[in-house]
Amino acid sequence: MTAQIIDGKAIAATIRGEIKTEVEAMQAQHDKVPGLATVLVGERKDSQTYVRMKKKACAEVGIASFSHDLPADISQADLLKVVQDLNANPDVHGILVQLPLPDHIDEEEILSAISLEKDVDGFHPINIGRLSMKRRDPLFVPCTPKGCIELLNRTGVTIEGKRAVVLGRSNIVGLPVAMLLLHRNATLTICHSRTQNLPQVVHEADILIAAVGRPEMVKGDWIKPGAVVIDVGVNAVEDASAKKGYRLVGDVDFAEAKEVASAITPVPGGVGPMTIAMLLRNTLDGAKQGLA
Ligand code: NDP
């Protein structure tokens, strides 16, 4: 069997097109556009790149960006004040504090200070708490996990009643994606670094979500024939033949897995593009809630 390749790049482009249309309609009807504030502390190159990509994506769909590029030595109190001012700004519907924050900053306090109604990253403890409870919908769902479910939906994969295995239990990916699968009535197993007999557990999965950050760890013979594989991992491995000297691979051995799975996401071009598309979606939804 050769798997269907789930084209996250194309699906994300479709979603961005849908968002653009909705933003235009909002502007025409209400003379308002959604606004996303980015808060970047310090000069980490990777964080700068992520923020730049998010702002570019906003511009392409007509969402206004509000940038706050702050010095690495900003005090906790001053950073808190920036968040509070953004909470009070009616043109800002989403606040994104780029992580990680410098060591002297209490990240938990900053993330908790973001207004629930503007928590488009979905990392506020109350939003995560609601995600983990029955019949308590969060205002926002974290973007990467939401993107994984959207990929399944748009590929026509049934989740209800299926055996789902999530590799990883991080607050950012593993745990929230597991909760989303549970809400959609999958029978769920969550694996982590202490899980025993991992290949056997993975082999039970009709739907496998891999988010461990270990290059090509999941081998083809771990995968149940016909399973759907969503590979969240992004790992740089040395490659002398590549221009940059490295290439990106997922947590799943793609070449092997695609011969066994029924559908699989590539890395890059699978989950990655969905994360930003879901951030735009959350920002638009936040702005719509403000109009309601
Ligand atoms: P973390 O390092 O926070 O979590 C990794 C998880 O994997 C942990 O729960 C850990 O277990 C588990 N794990 C680690 N090694 C093993 C192992 N050998 N066997 C079983 N489980 C293991 O990573 P993140 O969740 O933040 O990210 C995971 C991957 O997803 C990374 O490659 C990251 O780059 C990528 N990513 C991609 C995004 C995208 O937009 N495409 C967005 C965010 C992340 P334990 O809890 O026991 O330590």
XYZ file of C-alpha atoms and ligand atoms in Angstrom:
340
model
C 0.000 0.000 0.000
C 1.262 3.501 -0.746
C -0.322 6.079 1.480
C -2.231 9.158 0.462
C 0.012 12.134 1.236
C -1.921 14.653 3.309
C -0.914 17.977 1.789
C -0.913 20.364 4.754
C 0.440 23.174 2.617
C -2.517 23.006 0.212
C -5.093 22.543 3.012
C -3.633 25.511 4.926
C -3.760 27.644 1.762
C -7.456 26.774 1.339
C -8.132 27.731 4.958
C -6.250 31.026 4.591
C -8.398 31.762 1.522
C -11.577 31.089 3.546
C -10.332 33.389 6.312
C -9.501 36.166 3.846
C -13.052 36.026 2.476
C -14.526 36.208 5.991
C -12.253 39.127 6.939
C -13.368 41.028 3.822
C -17.010 40.383 4.733
C -16.395 41.628 8.289
C -14.793 44.788 6.971
C -17.663 45.391 4.553
C -20.379 44.797 7.161
C -18.809 46.204 10.335
C -15.947 48.412 9.104
C -13.652 46.376 11.365
C -10.850 43.866 10.832
C -9.433 41.339 13.312
C -6.222 42.384 15.061
C -3.371 40.196 16.333
C -0.735 41.550 18.724
C 2.645 39.818 18.797
C 4.866 40.184 21.839
C 8.488 39.272 21.218
C 11.010 39.511 24.048
C 14.713 39.465 23.174
C 16.466 38.661 19.917
C 16.300 34.899 19.450
C 16.589 34.317 15.714
C 14.068 31.439 15.654
C 11.490 33.471 17.605
C 12.024 36.470 15.317
C 11.433 34.222 12.294
C 8.220 32.740 13.759
C 6.841 36.192 14.599
C 7.752 37.517 11.143
C 5.962 34.558 9.499
C 2.863 35.143 11.630
C 2.753 38.851 10.770
C 3.190 38.099 7.060
C 0.351 35.561 7.184
C -1.873 38.142 8.931
C -1.164 40.744 6.236
C -2.054 38.279 3.476
C -5.564 37.692 4.859
C -6.237 41.280 5.962
C -5.720 40.806 9.725
C -4.045 43.840 11.361
C -0.805 43.188 13.287
C 0.379 45.066 16.361
C 4.065 44.406 17.069
C 5.731 44.700 20.427
C 9.437 43.888 20.138
C 10.835 44.222 23.642
C 14.366 44.077 25.089
C 15.571 40.794 26.602
C 16.068 42.480 29.987
C 12.511 43.815 30.290
C 11.162 43.473 33.823
C 8.271 41.207 34.754
C 6.210 44.275 35.710
C 6.831 46.065 32.406
C 5.985 42.959 30.376
C 2.831 42.466 32.412
C 1.872 46.079 31.666
C 2.275 45.458 27.893
C -0.104 42.485 28.139
C -2.598 44.454 30.245
C -2.577 47.356 27.757
C -3.232 44.900 24.908
C -6.072 43.338 26.915
C -7.650 46.808 27.068
C -7.117 47.665 23.371
C -10.406 47.072 21.477
C -8.588 46.744 18.109
C -6.625 43.741 19.400
C -8.544 40.440 19.352
C -5.646 38.082 19.840
C -2.456 38.324 21.908
C 0.445 36.091 21.065
C 3.385 36.043 23.463
C 6.184 34.277 21.611
C 7.739 31.526 23.733
C 10.203 30.833 25.197
C 10.517 33.929 27.385
C 13.863 34.793 29.048
C 14.653 32.864 32.246
C 14.043 35.793 34.606
C 10.416 36.084 33.415
C 7.665 34.076 35.118
C 6.054 32.642 31.992
C 3.047 31.240 33.834
C 2.160 34.665 35.247
C 2.453 36.337 31.833
C 0.352 33.721 30.011
C -2.265 33.808 32.780
C -2.482 37.598 32.442
C -3.700 37.363 28.834
C -7.437 37.980 28.718
C -9.279 34.683 28.111
C -11.124 36.339 25.214
C -7.781 37.145 23.507
C -5.887 33.916 24.244
C -5.579 32.876 20.586
C -2.686 30.522 21.392
C -5.034 28.681 23.761
C -2.356 28.299 26.456
C -4.215 30.090 29.263
C -4.627 27.576 32.117
C -8.411 28.090 32.079
C -8.634 27.370 28.362
C -6.474 24.239 28.817
C -8.592 23.247 31.829
C -11.812 23.604 29.861
C -10.293 21.576 27.034
C -9.696 18.766 29.519
C -13.251 18.702 30.858
C -16.426 17.298 29.460
C -18.895 19.861 28.064
C -16.676 22.851 28.930
C -15.617 24.238 25.599
C -12.475 26.395 25.719
C -12.674 29.795 24.038
C -9.599 28.857 21.990
C -7.833 25.590 21.205
C -4.006 25.582 20.813
C -3.081 25.993 17.156
C -0.917 22.946 16.368
C -3.322 20.405 17.954
C -6.268 22.134 16.286
C -4.375 21.915 12.986
C -3.901 18.137 13.432
C -7.650 17.602 13.882
C -8.434 19.893 10.953
C -6.110 17.797 8.747
C -8.024 14.649 9.772
C -11.383 16.354 9.155
C -10.442 17.684 5.752
C -9.017 14.305 4.715
C -12.346 12.675 5.597
C -10.913 10.540 8.420
C -13.469 9.280 10.949
C -12.222 9.747 14.506
C -15.170 8.427 16.514
C -14.643 4.910 17.816
C -11.121 4.648 16.394
C -8.032 3.667 18.387
C -5.881 6.817 18.577
C -2.333 6.823 19.914
C -0.603 10.106 20.747
C 3.171 10.034 21.140
C 4.139 12.845 23.507
C 2.369 14.610 26.369
C 3.632 18.201 26.156
C 1.365 21.119 27.083
C 1.793 22.533 23.583
C 1.026 19.481 21.421
C 0.638 16.018 22.981
C -1.782 16.731 25.804
C -4.166 19.091 23.971
C -4.283 16.939 20.820
C -5.101 13.932 23.016
C -7.957 15.855 24.637
C -9.321 16.848 21.226
C -9.298 13.214 20.066
C -11.062 12.156 23.251
C -13.759 14.811 22.744
C -14.287 13.334 19.289
C -14.829 9.912 20.862
C -11.580 8.206 19.907
C -10.342 5.459 22.229
C -7.163 7.071 23.381
C -3.666 6.050 24.468
C -1.043 8.655 25.378
C 2.615 7.570 25.249
C 5.711 9.260 26.643
C 9.351 8.591 27.463
C 8.484 5.970 30.113
C 6.031 3.995 27.979
C 6.996 0.345 27.672
C 6.692 -1.713 24.491
C 6.200 1.436 22.451
C 6.206 -0.267 19.008
C 3.409 -2.609 20.142
C 1.323 0.221 21.552
C 1.794 2.264 18.369
C 0.782 -0.776 16.320
C -2.713 -0.604 17.833
C -3.337 2.846 16.395
C -5.867 3.516 13.662
C -4.819 7.152 14.055
C -1.267 7.973 15.154
C -0.176 11.467 16.176
C 3.587 11.680 16.687
C 4.917 14.642 18.698
C 8.128 13.561 20.407
C 10.909 15.524 18.702
C 12.979 12.391 17.855
C 14.054 12.156 14.202
C 12.385 9.253 12.355
C 11.848 7.298 15.584
C 8.644 5.589 14.443
C 9.518 2.833 11.984
C 7.319 1.391 9.264
C 6.821 -1.931 11.069
C 5.453 -0.086 14.160
C 2.495 1.085 12.099
C -0.754 -0.826 11.668
C -1.500 -1.347 7.975
C -4.030 1.266 6.884
C -3.437 3.623 9.822
C -3.561 7.410 9.406
C -0.338 9.101 10.535
C -0.032 12.756 11.542
C 3.622 13.637 12.104
C 4.047 16.799 14.174
C 7.794 16.419 14.716
C 10.213 18.871 13.146
C 13.815 17.721 13.503
C 16.930 18.990 11.748
C 19.323 16.207 10.712
C 22.723 16.695 9.128
C 22.751 16.352 5.359
C 25.920 17.309 3.519
C 24.040 17.262 0.187
C 21.578 19.945 1.361
C 22.393 23.621 0.780
C 22.103 24.482 4.493
C 23.936 21.328 5.571
C 20.798 19.887 7.156
C 17.281 18.807 6.264
C 14.069 18.582 8.242
C 12.507 15.240 9.098
C 9.576 14.225 11.256
C 9.262 11.814 14.156
C 8.134 9.123 11.714
C 10.320 7.367 9.151
C 8.320 8.713 6.214
C 9.787 6.445 3.505
C 8.915 3.322 5.487
C 5.619 4.520 6.925
C 4.102 5.582 3.620
C 4.281 1.965 2.445
C 2.104 0.848 5.377
C -0.209 3.742 6.292
C -3.345 4.707 4.362
C -2.579 8.420 4.741
C 0.362 10.374 6.155
C 1.557 13.953 6.541
C 4.993 14.859 5.169
C 7.607 16.933 7.024
C 7.883 19.689 6.010
C 4.527 20.552 4.426
C 2.181 18.677 6.753
C 1.264 19.990 10.202
C 3.607 23.007 10.104
C 1.589 25.219 7.708
C -1.601 24.387 9.641
C -0.330 25.959 12.867
C -0.288 29.491 11.448
C -3.585 28.946 9.595
C -5.205 27.992 12.932
C -3.745 31.090 14.604
C -5.423 33.225 11.934
C -8.666 31.273 12.416
C -8.554 31.799 16.199
C -7.904 35.537 15.756
C -10.841 35.870 13.358
C -13.090 33.883 15.720
C -12.007 36.158 18.587
C -12.933 39.232 16.562
C -16.319 37.700 15.696
C -17.012 37.012 19.373
C -16.299 40.695 19.990
C -18.983 41.638 17.454
C -21.590 39.236 18.813
P 8.473 18.261 24.064
O 9.930 18.004 24.094
O 7.876 19.302 24.940
O 7.708 16.889 24.382
C 8.129 15.684 23.825
C 7.276 14.575 24.337
O 7.730 13.363 23.749
C 7.346 14.361 25.850
O 6.060 14.075 26.361
C 8.286 13.163 26.011
O 7.976 12.342 27.121
C 8.014 12.391 24.753
N 9.180 11.614 24.351
C 10.448 12.044 24.196
N 11.238 11.024 23.821
C 10.464 9.930 23.742
C 10.703 8.557 23.419
N 11.929 8.119 23.093
N 9.669 7.709 23.462
C 8.441 8.136 23.787
N 8.133 9.424 24.092
C 9.159 10.285 24.083
O 8.127 18.534 22.539
P 6.879 19.306 21.862
O 5.610 18.615 22.190
O 6.978 20.763 22.095
O 7.235 19.064 20.326
C 7.278 17.766 19.767
C 7.749 17.868 18.329
O 6.790 18.631 17.585
C 9.075 18.588 18.126
O 9.769 17.990 17.062
C 8.676 19.992 17.750
O 9.650 20.644 16.957
C 7.430 19.721 16.952
N 6.486 20.850 16.901
C 5.977 21.182 15.680
C 5.071 22.196 15.561
C 4.519 22.506 14.222
O 3.897 23.543 14.043
N 4.688 21.621 13.234
C 4.641 22.992 16.715
C 5.161 22.510 17.973
C 6.067 21.466 18.041
P 8.084 12.840 28.667
O 6.864 13.667 28.898
O 8.084 11.572 29.438
O 9.357 13.610 28.762
